[in-house]
mmCIF file of C-alpha atoms in Angstrom:
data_model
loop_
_atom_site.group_PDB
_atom_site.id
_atom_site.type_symbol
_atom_site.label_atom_id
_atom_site.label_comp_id
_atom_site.label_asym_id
_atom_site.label_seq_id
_atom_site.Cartn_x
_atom_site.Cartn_y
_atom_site.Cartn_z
ATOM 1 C CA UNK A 1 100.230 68.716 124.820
ATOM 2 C CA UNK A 2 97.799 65.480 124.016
ATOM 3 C CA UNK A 3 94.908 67.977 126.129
ATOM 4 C CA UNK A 4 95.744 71.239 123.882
ATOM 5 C CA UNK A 5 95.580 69.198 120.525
ATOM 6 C CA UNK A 6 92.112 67.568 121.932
ATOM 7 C CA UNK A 7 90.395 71.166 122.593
ATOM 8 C CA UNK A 8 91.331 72.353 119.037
ATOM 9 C CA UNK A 9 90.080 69.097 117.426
ATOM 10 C CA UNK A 10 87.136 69.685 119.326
ATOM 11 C CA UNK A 11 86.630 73.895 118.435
ATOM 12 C CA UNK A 12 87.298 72.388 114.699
ATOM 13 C CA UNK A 13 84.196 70.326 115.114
ATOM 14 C CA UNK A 14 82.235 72.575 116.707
ATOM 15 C CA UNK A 15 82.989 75.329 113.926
ATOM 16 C CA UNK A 16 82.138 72.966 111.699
ATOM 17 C CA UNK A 17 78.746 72.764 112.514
ATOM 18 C CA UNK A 18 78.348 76.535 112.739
ATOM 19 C CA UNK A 19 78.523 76.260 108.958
ATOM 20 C CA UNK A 20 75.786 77.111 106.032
ATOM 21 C CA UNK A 21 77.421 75.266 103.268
ATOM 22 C CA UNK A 22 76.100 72.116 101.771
ATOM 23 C CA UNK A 23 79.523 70.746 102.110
ATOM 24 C CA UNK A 24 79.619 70.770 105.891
ATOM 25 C CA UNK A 25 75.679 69.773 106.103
ATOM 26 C CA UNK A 26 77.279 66.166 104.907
ATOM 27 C CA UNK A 27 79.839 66.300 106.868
ATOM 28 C CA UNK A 28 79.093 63.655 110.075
ATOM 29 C CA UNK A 29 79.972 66.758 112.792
ATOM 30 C CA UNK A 30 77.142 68.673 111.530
ATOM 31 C CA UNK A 31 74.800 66.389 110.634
ATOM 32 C CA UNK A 32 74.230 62.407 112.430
ATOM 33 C CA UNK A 33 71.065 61.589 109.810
ATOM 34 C CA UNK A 34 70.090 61.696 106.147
ATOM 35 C CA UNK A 35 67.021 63.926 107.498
ATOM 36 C CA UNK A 36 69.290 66.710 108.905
ATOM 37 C CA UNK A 37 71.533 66.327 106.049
ATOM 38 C CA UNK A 38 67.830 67.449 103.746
ATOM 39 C CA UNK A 39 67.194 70.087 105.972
ATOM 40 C CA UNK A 40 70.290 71.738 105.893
ATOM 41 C CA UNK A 41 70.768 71.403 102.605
ATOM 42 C CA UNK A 42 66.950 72.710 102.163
ATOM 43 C CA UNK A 43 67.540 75.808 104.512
ATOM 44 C CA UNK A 44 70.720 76.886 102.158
ATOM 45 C CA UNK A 45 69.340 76.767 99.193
ATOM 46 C CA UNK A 46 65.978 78.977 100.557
ATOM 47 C CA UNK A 47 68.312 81.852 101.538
ATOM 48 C CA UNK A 48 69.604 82.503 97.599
ATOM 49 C CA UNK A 49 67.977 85.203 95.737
ATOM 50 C CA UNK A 50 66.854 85.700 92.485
ATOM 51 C CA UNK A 51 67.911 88.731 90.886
ATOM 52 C CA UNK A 52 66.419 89.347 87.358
ATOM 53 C CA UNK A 53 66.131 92.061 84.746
ATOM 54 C CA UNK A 54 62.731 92.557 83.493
ATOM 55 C CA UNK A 55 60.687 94.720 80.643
ATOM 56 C CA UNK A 56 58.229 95.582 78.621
ATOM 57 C CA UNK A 57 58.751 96.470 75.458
ATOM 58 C CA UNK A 58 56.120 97.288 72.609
ATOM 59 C CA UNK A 59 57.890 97.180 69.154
ATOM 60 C CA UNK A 60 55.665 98.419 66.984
ATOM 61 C CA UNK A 61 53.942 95.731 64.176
ATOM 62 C CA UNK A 62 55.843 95.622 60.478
ATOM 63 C CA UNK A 63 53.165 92.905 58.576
ATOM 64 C CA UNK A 64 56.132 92.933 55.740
ATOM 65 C CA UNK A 65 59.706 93.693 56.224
ATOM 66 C CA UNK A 66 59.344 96.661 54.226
ATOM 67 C CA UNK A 67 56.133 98.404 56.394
ATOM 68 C CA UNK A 68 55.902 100.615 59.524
ATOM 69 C CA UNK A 69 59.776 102.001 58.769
ATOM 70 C CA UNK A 70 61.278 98.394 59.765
ATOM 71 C CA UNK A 71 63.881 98.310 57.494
ATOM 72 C CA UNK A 72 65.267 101.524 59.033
ATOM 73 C CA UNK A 73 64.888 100.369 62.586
ATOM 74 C CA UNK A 74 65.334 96.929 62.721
ATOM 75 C CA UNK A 75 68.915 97.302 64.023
ATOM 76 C CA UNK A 76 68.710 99.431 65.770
ATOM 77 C CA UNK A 77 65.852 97.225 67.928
ATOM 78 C CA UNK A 78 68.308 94.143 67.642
ATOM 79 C CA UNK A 79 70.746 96.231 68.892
ATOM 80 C CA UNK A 80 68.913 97.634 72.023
ATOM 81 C CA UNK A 81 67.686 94.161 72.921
ATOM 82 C CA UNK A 82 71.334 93.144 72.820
ATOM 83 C CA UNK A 83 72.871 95.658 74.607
ATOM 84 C CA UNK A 84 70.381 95.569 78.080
ATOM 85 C CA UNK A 85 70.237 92.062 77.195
ATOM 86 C CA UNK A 86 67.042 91.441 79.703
ATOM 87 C CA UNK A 87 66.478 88.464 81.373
ATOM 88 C CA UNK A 88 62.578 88.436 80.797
ATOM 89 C CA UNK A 89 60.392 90.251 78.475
ATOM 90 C CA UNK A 90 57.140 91.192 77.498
ATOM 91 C CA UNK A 91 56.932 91.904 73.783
ATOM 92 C CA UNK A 92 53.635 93.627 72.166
ATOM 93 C CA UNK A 93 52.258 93.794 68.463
ATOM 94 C CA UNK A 94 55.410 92.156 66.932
ATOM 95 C CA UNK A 95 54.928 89.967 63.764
ATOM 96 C CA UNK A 96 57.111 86.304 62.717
ATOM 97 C CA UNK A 97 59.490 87.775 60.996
ATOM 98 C CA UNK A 98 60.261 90.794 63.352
ATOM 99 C CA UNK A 99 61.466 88.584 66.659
ATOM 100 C CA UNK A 100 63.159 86.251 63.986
ATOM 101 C CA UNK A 101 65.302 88.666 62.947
ATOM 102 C CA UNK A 102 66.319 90.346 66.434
ATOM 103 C CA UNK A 103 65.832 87.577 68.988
ATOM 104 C CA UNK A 104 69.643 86.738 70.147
ATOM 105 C CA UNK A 105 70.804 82.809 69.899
ATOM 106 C CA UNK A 106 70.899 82.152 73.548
ATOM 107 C CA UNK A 107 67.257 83.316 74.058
ATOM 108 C CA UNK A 108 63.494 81.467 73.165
ATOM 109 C CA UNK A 109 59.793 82.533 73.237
ATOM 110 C CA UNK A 110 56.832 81.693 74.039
ATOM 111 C CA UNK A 111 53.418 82.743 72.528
ATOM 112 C CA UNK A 112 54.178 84.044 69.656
ATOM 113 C CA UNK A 113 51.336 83.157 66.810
ATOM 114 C CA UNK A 114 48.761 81.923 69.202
ATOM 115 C CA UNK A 115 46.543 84.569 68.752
ATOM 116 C CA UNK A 116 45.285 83.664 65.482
ATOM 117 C CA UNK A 117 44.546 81.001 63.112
ATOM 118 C CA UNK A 118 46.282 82.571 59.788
ATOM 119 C CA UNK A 119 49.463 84.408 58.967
ATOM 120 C CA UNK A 120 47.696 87.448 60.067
ATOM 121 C CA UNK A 121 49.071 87.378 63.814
ATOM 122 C CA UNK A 122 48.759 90.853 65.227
ATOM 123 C CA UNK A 123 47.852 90.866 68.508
ATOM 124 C CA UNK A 124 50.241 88.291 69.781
ATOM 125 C CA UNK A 125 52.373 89.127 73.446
ATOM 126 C CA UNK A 126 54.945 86.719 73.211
ATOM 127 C CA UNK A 127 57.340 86.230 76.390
ATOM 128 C CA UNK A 128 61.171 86.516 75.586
ATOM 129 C CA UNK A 129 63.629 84.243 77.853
ATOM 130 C CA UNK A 130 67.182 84.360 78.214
ATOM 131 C CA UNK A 131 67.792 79.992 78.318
ATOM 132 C CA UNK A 132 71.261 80.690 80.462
ATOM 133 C CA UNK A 133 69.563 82.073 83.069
ATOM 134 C CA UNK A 134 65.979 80.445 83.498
ATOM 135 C CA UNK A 135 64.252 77.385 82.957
ATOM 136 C CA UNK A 136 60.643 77.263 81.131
ATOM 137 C CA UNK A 137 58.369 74.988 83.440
ATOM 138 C CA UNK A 138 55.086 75.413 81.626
ATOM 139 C CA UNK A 139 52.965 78.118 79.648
ATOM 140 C CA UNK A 140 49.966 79.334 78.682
ATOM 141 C CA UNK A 141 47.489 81.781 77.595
ATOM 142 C CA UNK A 142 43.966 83.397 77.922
ATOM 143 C CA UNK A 143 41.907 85.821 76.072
ATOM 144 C CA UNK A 144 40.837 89.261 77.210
ATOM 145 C CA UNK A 145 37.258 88.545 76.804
ATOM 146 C CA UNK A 146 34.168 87.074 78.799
ATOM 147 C CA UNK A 147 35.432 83.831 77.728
ATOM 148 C CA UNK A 148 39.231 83.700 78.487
ATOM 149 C CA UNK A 149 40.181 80.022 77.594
ATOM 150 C CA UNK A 150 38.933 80.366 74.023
ATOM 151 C CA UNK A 151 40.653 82.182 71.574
ATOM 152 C CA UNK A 152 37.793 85.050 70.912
ATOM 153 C CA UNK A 153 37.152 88.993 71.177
ATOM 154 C CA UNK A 154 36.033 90.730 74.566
ATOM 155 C CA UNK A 155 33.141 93.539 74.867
ATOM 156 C CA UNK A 156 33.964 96.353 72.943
ATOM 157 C CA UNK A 157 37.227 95.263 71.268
ATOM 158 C CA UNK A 158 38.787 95.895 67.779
ATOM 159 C CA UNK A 159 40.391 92.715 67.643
ATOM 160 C CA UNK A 160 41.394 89.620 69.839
ATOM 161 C CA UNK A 161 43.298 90.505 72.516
ATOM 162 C CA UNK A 162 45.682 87.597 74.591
ATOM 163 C CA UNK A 163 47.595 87.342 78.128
ATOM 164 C CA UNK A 164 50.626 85.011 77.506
ATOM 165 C CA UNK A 165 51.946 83.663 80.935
ATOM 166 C CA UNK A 166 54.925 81.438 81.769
ATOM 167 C CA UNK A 167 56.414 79.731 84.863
ATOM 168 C CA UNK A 168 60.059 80.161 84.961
ATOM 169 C CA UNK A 169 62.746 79.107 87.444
ATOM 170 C CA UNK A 170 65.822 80.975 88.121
ATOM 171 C CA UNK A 171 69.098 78.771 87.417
ATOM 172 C CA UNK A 172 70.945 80.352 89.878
ATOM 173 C CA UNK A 173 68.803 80.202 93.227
ATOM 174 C CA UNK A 174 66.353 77.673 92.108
ATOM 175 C CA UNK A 175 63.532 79.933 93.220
ATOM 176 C CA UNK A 176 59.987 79.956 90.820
ATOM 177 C CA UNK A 177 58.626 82.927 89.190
ATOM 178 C CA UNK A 178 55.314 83.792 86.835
ATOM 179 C CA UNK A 179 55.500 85.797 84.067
ATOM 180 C CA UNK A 180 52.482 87.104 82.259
ATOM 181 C CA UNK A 181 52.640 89.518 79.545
ATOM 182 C CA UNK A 182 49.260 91.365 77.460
ATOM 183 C CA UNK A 183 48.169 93.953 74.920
ATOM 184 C CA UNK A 184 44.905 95.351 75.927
ATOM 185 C CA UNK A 185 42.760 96.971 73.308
ATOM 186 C CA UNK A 186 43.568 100.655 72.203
ATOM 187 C CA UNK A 187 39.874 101.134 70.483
ATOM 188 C CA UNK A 188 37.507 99.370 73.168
ATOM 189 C CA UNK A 189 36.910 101.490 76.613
ATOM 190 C CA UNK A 190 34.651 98.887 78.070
ATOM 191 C CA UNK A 191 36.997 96.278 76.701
ATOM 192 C CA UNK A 192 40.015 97.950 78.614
ATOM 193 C CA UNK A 193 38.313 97.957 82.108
ATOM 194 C CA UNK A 194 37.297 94.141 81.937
ATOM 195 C CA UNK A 195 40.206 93.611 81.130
ATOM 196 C CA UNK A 196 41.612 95.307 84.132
ATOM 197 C CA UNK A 197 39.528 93.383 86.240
ATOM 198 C CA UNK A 198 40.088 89.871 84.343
ATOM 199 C CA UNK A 199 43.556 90.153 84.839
ATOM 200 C CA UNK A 200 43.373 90.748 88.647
ATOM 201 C CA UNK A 201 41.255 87.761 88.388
ATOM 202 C CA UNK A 202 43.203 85.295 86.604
ATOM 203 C CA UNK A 203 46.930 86.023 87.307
ATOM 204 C CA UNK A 204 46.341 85.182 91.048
ATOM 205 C CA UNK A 205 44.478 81.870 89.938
ATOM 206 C CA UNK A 206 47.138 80.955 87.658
ATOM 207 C CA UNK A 207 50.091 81.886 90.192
ATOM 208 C CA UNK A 208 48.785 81.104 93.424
ATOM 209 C CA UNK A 209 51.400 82.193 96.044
ATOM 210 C CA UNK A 210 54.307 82.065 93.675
ATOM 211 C CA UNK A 211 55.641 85.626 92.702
ATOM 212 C CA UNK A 212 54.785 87.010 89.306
ATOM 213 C CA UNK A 213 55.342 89.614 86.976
ATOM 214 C CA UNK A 214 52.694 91.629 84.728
ATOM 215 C CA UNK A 215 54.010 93.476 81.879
ATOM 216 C CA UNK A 216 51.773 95.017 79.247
ATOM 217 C CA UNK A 217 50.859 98.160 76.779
ATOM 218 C CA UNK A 218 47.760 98.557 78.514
ATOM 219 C CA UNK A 219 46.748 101.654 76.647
ATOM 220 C CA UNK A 220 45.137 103.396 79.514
ATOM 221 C CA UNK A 221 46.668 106.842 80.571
ATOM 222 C CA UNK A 222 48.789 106.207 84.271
ATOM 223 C CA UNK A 223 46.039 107.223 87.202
ATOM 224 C CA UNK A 224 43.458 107.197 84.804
ATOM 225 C CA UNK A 225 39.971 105.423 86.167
ATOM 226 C CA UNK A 226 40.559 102.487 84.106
ATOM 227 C CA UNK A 227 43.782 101.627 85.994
ATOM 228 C CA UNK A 228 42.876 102.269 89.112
ATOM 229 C CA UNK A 229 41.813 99.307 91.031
ATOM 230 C CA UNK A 230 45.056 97.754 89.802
ATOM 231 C CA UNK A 231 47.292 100.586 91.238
ATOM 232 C CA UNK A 232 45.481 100.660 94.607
ATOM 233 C CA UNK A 233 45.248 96.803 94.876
ATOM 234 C CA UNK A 234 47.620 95.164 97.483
ATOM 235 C CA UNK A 235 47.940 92.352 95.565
ATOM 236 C CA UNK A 236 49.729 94.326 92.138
ATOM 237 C CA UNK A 237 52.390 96.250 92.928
ATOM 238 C CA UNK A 238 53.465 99.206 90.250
ATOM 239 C CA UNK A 239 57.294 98.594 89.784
ATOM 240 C CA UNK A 240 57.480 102.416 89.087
ATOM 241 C CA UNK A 241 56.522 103.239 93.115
ATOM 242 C CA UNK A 242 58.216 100.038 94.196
ATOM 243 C CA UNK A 243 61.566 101.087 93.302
ATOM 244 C CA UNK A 244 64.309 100.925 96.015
ATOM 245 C CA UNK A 245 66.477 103.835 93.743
ATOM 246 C CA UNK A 246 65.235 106.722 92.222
ATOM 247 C CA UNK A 247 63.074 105.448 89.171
ATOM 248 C CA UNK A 248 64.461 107.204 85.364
ATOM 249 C CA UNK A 249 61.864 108.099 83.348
ATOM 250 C CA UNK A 250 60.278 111.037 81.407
ATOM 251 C CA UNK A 251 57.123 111.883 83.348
ATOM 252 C CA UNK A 252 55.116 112.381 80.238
ATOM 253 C CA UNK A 253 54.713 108.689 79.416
ATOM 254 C CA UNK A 254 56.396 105.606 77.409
ATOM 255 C CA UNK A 255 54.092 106.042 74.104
ATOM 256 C CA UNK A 256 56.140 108.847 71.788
ATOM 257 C CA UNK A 257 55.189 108.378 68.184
ATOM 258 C CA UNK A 258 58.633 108.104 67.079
ATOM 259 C CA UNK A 259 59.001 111.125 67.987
ATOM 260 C CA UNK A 260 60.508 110.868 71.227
ATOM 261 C CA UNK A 261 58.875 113.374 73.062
ATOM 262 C CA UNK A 262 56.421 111.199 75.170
ATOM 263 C CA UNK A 263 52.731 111.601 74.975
ATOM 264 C CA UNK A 264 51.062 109.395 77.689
ATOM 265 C CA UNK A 265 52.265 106.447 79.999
ATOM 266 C CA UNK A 266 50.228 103.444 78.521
ATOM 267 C CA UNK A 267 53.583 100.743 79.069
ATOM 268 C CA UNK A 268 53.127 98.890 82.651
ATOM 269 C CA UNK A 269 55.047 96.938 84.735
ATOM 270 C CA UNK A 270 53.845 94.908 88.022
ATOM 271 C CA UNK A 271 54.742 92.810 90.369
ATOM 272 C CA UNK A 272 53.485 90.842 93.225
ATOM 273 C CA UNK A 273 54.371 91.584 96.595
ATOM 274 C CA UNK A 274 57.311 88.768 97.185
ATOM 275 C CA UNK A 275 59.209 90.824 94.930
ATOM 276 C CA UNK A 276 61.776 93.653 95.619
ATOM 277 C CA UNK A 277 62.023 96.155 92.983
ATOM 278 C CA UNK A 278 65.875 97.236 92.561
ATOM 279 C CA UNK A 279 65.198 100.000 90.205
ATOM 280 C CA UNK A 280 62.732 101.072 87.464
ATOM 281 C CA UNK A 281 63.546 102.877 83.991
ATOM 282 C CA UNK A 282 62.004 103.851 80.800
ATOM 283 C CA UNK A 283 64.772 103.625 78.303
ATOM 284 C CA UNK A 284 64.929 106.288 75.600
ATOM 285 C CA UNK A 285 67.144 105.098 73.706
ATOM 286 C CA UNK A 286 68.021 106.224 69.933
ATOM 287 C CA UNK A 287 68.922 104.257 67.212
ATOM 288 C CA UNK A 288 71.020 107.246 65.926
ATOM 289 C CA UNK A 289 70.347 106.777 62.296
ATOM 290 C CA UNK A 290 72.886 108.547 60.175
ATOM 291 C CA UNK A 291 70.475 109.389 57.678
ATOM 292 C CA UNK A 292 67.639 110.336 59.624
ATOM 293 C CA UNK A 293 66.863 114.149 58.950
ATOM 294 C CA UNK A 294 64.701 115.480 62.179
ATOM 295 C CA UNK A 295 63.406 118.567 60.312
ATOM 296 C CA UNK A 296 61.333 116.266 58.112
ATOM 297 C CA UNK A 297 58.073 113.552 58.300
ATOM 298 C CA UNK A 298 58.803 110.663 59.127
ATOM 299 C CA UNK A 299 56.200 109.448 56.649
ATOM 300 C CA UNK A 300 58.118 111.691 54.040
ATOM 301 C CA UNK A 301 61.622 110.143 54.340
ATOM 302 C CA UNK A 302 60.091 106.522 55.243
ATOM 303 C CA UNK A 303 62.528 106.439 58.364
ATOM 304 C CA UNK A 304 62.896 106.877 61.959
ATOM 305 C CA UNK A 305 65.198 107.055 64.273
ATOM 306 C CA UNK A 306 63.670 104.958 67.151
ATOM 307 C CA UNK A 307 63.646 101.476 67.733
ATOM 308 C CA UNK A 308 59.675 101.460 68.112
ATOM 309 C CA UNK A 309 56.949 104.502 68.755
ATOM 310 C CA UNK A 310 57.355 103.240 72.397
ATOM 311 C CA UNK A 311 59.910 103.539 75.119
ATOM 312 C CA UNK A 312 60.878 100.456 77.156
ATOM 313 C CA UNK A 313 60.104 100.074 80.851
ATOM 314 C CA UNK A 314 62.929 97.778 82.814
ATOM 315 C CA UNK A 315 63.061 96.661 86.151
ATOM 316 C CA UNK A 316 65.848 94.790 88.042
ATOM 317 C CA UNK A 317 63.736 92.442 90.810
ATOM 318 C CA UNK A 318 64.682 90.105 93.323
ATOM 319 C CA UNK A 319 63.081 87.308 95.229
#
């Protein structure tokens, strides 16, 4: 009897140490030093993964509350934002008052006004963070011009254009992620090729071996020349041909006029390698406006019944 209750005291111990769990790493059968106790507790935490919903979303600019048909989608953008309640993302052309009034309690920004010295802030590409599910580390932005670290125009550009980028860590795993989120210029063709190339410049700088995100209205046509070198790098990965599942989107594009018949995909969304892309969509998405009337303008009945003249892209990632 006293030989039979040794062996299973001694299988205990030895299953013991077979064990992933911090809680047996302290335990004294698995580990006989403070040193193994740091590795094992380093060697669980590096198998969690991140999983993350990301987008980019350009919500078309409203300078007052009453302009660009914002009183009769305003809702209906809170409401989307809501509803798919992402975990990241890239906002274009919004004003103040716009992510004021649709940004939910338990989220925060970054970037939003730094594109200008006045209350004229067009051009802005704020980030939008859920605060329950990552942490803000540090942030920081650059200009799409020959002289990215001061606020100024680029080339052939209507207007300043920005790259807003943050470093985020996921609550639950712990692991690190970059974020970086731009508007490039829909006027300036010389402006939207540097800009191409600045980005592949500075977003590997910036995030070094740490995975990253790009999201963006780029306002280049998908496969168009412009584009290019991004889609064939090795280093940018389009979340549309990453996609483990069958991607959802309307072939025609993301940019519809609110008219929701797409004319040309302008909306990006990349990632670095590190990252696995779960699945890809471009949300289409009606506000379903009671008193929208489809057989007329929407100029003439100053109302819409889309969220924004552009269709979301979404992502789910993990790293």
């Amino acid at each position: 009897m006293k030989k039979m209750v040794m062996f299973i005291s001694a299988l205990s111990a030895l299953i013991m140490c077979g064990c992933n769990s911090t809680q047996a790493c302290k335990s004294t059968s698995c580990a006989k030093s403070t040193q193994d106790v740091s590795k094992c507790e380093n060697s669980a935490k590096a198998e969690k993964t991140a999983y993350l919903k990301v987008a980019s979303y350009n919500i078309q600019y409203a300078k007052t509350p009453t302009g660009r048909y914002w009183q009769s989608r305003k809702d209906g953008a809170k409401n989307l934002l809501a509803y798919h309640d992402f975990d990241i993302v890239g906002l274009q052309e919004i004003h103040p008052h716009q992510i004021e009034y649709f940004m939910p309690k338990h989220c925060a920004q970054i970037g939003m006004g730094m594109n200008s010295t006045n209350k004229d802030r067009i051009g802005s590409a704020p980030i939008m963070y859920r605060k329950d599910k990552v942490e803000l580390l540090k942030w920081g932005v650059f200009w799409i011009s020959e002289t990215p670290e001061v606020m100024s125009k680029g080339w052939d550009t209507s207007q300043r254009r920005i790259c807003t980028w943050g470093e985020f860590k996921d609550k639950a795993s712990g692991k690190k992620l970059f974020y970086f989120n731009t508007h490039l210029d829909h006027r300036g063709k010389v402006a939207r090729v540097e800009g191409v190339k600045l980005l592949m410049k500075k977003i590997p700088e910036i995030a070094g071996d740490t995975p990253f995100v790009l999201t963006g209205d780029f306002n280049i046509a998908l496969n168009s020349a412009p584009i290019k070198p991004m889609l064939e790098s090795k280093e940018f990965v389009h979340a549309l041909n990453a996609s483990i599942t069958k991607p959802y989107y309307p072939e025609m594009g993301t940019f519809h006029g609110y008219t929701g018949i797409p004319r040309s995909f302008i909306d990006y969304l990349f990632v670095s390698p590190k990252i696995k892309v779960l699945s890809y969509a471009v949300l289409t998405d009606r506000i379903g406006n009671p008193n929208y009337d489809p057989t007329k303008s929407v100029k003439k009945q100053n109302m819409v019944d889309y969220a924004s003249d552009h269709f979301p892209v979404v992502s789910e990632i993990s790293f």
